[in-house]
Phi, psi and omega in degrees: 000333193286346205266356187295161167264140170252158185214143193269165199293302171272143168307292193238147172331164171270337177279033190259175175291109192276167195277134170311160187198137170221104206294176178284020174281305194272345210309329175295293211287346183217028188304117132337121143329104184271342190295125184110308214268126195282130174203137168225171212246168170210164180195155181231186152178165190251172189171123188067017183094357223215133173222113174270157163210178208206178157187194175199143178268141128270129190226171213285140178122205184262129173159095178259134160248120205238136176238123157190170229177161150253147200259326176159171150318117132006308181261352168223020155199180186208170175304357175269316178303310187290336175293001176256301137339294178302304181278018151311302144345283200279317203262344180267358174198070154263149152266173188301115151267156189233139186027062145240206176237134213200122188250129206240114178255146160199148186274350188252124170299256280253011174271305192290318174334302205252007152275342182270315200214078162295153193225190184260094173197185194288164218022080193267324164329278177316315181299311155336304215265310158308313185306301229285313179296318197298274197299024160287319171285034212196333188288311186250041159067005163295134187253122179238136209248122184258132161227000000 
């Protein structure tokens, strides 16, 4: 019984700042300036019983940082939690940056849904844990954009 997850009536206080976000209805009309600009890709999959992830940072110069892990058995996560873990990941060990913009890409809506509007569901940990990293950034005036 201790490996259940508890997941509580909120993710987050209701007054916190939510992370921007942009879905493929808007993603043209409302693309960032990238020039400059810090952007990582993050992605997950299950595969062999296993759910791995992965991502790659770009940060401004030529300077890629490449990630990737196993996230767990098949039977007890799955691909959305890991993808929510890689940008956990990835955004929890960015360095402190000042006024930039930081573009977080994943392919699965329901990451970005639920980076918008957390709710009383799984992985909450993670979310938690992105919120804590945004505002460390959003603190030295970095803006962070989920698409």
């Amino acid at each position: 019984m201790e490996d259940l997850e508890t997941i509580n009536p909120f993710t987050l206080a209701p007054w916190t700042e939510r992370v921007q976000t942009t879905g493929e209805e808007n993603a043209e009309s409302t693309r960032p300036n990238t020039k400059g600009a810090v952007r990582i890709a993050i992605s997950s999959s299950a595969r062999n019983g296993v759910v791995g992830v992965g991502g790659v940072v770009e940060m401004p110069g030529p300077k890629l940082e490449k990630f990737s892990f196993t996230h767990g058995k098949r039977t007890e996560q799955n691909p959305f939690s890991g993808e929510l873990v890689a940008a956990a990941y990835a955004l929890r060990f960015l360095p402190d940056l000042r006024s930039q913009t930081v573009t977080l890409l994943t392919s699965n809506k329901a990451v970005v849904l639920t980076l918008r509007n957390p709710r009383q569901q799984s992985g909450q940990e993670y979310v938690r844990c992105i919120y804590e990293a945004v505002e460390r950034q959003r603190n030295n005036g970095t803006s962070i954009i989920t698409v």
